[in-house]
CSV table of C-alpha atoms in Angstrom, one decimal:
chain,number,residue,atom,x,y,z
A,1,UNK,CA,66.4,60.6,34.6
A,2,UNK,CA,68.5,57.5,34.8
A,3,UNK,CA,71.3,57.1,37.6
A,4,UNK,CA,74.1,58.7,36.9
A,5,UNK,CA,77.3,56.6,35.5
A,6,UNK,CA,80.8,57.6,36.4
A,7,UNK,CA,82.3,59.3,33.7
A,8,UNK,CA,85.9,58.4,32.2
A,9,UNK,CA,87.9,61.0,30.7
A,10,UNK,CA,92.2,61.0,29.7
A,11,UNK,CA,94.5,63.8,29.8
A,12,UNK,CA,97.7,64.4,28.7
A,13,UNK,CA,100.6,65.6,30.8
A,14,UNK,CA,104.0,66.1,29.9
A,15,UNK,CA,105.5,64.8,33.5
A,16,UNK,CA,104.0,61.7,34.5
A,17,UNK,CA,105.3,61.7,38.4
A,18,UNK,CA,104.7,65.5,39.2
A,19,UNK,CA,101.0,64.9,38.0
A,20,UNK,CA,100.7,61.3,39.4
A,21,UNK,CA,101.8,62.6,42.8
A,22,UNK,CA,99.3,65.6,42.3
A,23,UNK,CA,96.6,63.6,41.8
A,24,UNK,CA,97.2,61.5,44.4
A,25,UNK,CA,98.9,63.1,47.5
A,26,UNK,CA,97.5,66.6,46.7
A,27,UNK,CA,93.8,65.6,45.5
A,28,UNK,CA,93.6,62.2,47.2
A,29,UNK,CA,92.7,60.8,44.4
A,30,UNK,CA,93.2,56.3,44.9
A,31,UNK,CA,95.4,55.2,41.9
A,32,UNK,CA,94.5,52.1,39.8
A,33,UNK,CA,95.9,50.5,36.9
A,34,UNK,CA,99.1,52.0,35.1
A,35,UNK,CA,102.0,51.7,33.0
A,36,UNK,CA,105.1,53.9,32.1
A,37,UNK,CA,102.7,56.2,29.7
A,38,UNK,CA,99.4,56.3,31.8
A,39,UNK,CA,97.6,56.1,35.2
A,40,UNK,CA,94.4,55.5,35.8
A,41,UNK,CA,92.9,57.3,39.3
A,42,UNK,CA,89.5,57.1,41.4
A,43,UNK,CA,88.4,60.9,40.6
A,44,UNK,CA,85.7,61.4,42.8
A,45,UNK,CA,84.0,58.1,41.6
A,46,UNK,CA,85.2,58.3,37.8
A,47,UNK,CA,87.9,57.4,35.8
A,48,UNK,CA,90.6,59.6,35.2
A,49,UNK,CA,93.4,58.7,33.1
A,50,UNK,CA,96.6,60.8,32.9
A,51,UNK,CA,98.6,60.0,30.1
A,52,UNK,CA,102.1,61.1,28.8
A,53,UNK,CA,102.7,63.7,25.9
A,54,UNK,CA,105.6,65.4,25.1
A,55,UNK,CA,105.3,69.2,26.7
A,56,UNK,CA,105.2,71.4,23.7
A,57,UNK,CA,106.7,75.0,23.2
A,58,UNK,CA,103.6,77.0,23.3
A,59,UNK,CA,100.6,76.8,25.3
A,60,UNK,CA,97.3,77.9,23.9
A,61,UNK,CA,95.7,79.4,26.9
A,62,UNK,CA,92.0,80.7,26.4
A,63,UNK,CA,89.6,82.0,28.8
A,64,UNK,CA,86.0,83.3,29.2
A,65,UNK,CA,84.6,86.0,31.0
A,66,UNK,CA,82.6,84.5,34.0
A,67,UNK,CA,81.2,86.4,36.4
A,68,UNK,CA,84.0,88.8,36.1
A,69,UNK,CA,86.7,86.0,36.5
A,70,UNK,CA,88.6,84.5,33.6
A,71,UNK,CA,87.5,81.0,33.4
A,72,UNK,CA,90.2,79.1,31.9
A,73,UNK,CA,88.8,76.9,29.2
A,74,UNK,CA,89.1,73.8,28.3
A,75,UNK,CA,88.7,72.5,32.3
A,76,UNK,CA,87.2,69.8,34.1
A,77,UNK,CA,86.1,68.8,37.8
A,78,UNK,CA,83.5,67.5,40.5
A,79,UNK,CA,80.4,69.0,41.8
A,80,UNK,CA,80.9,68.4,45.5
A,81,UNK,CA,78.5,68.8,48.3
A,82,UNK,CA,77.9,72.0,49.4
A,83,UNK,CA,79.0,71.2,53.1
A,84,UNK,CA,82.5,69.5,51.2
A,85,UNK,CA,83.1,72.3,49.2
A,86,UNK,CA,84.9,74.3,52.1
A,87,UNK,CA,87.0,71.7,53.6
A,88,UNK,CA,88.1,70.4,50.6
A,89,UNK,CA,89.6,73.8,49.3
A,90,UNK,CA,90.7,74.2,53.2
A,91,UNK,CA,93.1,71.2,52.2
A,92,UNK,CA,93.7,72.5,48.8
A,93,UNK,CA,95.1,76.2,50.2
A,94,UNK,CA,97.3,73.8,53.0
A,95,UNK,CA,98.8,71.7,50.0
A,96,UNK,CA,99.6,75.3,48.6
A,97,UNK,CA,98.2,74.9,45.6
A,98,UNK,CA,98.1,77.9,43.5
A,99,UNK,CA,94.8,79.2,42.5
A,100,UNK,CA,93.7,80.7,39.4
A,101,UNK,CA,90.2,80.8,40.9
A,102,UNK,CA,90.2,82.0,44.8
A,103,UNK,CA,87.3,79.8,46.1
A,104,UNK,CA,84.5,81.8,46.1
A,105,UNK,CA,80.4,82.4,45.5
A,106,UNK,CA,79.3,82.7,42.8
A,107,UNK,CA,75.2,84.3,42.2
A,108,UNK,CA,74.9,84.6,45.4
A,109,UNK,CA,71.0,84.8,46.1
A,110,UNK,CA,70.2,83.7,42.7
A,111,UNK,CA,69.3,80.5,40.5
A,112,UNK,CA,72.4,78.5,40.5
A,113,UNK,CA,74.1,79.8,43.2
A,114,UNK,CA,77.7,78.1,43.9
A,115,UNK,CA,80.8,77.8,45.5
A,116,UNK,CA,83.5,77.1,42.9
A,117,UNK,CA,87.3,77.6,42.5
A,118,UNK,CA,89.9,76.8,39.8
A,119,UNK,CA,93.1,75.5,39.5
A,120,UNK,CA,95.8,74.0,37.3
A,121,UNK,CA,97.4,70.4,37.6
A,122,UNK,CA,101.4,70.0,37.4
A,123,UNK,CA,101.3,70.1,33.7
A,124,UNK,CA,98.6,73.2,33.0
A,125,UNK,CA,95.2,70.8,32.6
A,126,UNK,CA,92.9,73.4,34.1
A,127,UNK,CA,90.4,71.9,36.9
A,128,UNK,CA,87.4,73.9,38.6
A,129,UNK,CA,85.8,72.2,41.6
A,130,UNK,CA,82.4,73.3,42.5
A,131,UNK,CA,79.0,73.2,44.5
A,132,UNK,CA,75.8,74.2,44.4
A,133,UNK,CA,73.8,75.7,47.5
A,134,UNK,CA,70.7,73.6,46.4
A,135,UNK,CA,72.2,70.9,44.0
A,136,UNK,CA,68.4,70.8,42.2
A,137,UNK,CA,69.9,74.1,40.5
A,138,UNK,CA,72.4,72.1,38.6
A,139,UNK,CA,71.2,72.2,35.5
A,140,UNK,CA,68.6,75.1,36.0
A,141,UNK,CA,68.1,78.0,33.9
């Protein structure tokens, strides 16, 4: 398998600053390029692209049964390392940000075992950070 290449995906929000400040001060996330519409931020090492829409009236919320938890979908997020994974929602729960997700573990003992947790940004784009106890498992079946 080839190296893996940083991944660049855009997002709308409806309010540019809550979610710029998000991404950045709660996250960490380093912000690059931008304009009045869109910012560009370091996500983990890919590009992540906020960009302004209107909020609309209605907001189509779907979820799957995972594990017993309803997974909000769409999301996105990072596989951290496992040894990360606890600090980083240790910062998370001390920026107060409001889970959807407590972080947890998830098939403990099994194939695929994994921390993971979810959340929403400022403007409901659903994110789930995870890791795996043996990061081999990723993609395992």
């Amino acid at each position: 398998m080839r190296r893996i290449q940083p991944f660049h995906l855009a997002v709308p929000v409806y309010n540019l600053d809550e979610c710029r400040n998000f991404y950045r001060d709660i996250l960490g996330c380093e912000e690059g390029r931008s304009s009045d519409h869109w910012v560009d931020f370091n996500f983990f090492g890919h590009q992540l692209v906020i960009h302004y829409k209107p909020k609309e009236d209605t907001r189509d919320t779907h979820t799957n049964a995972v594990d017993g938890k309803a997974v909000p979908v769409p999301h996105f997020g990072v596989v951290l390392a496992w040894d990360d994974f606890q600090d980083f929602a240790n910062h998370l729960k001390n920026k107060h940000v409001d889970f959807v997700i407590e972080p947890y573990i998830r098939f403990e003992g099994l194939v695929g075992e994994q921390a993971t947790m979810f959340f929403y940004d400022p403007s409901g784009n659903a994110l789930e950070f995870k890791a795996f106890k043996d990061q081999t498992q990723l993609f395992a079946k």
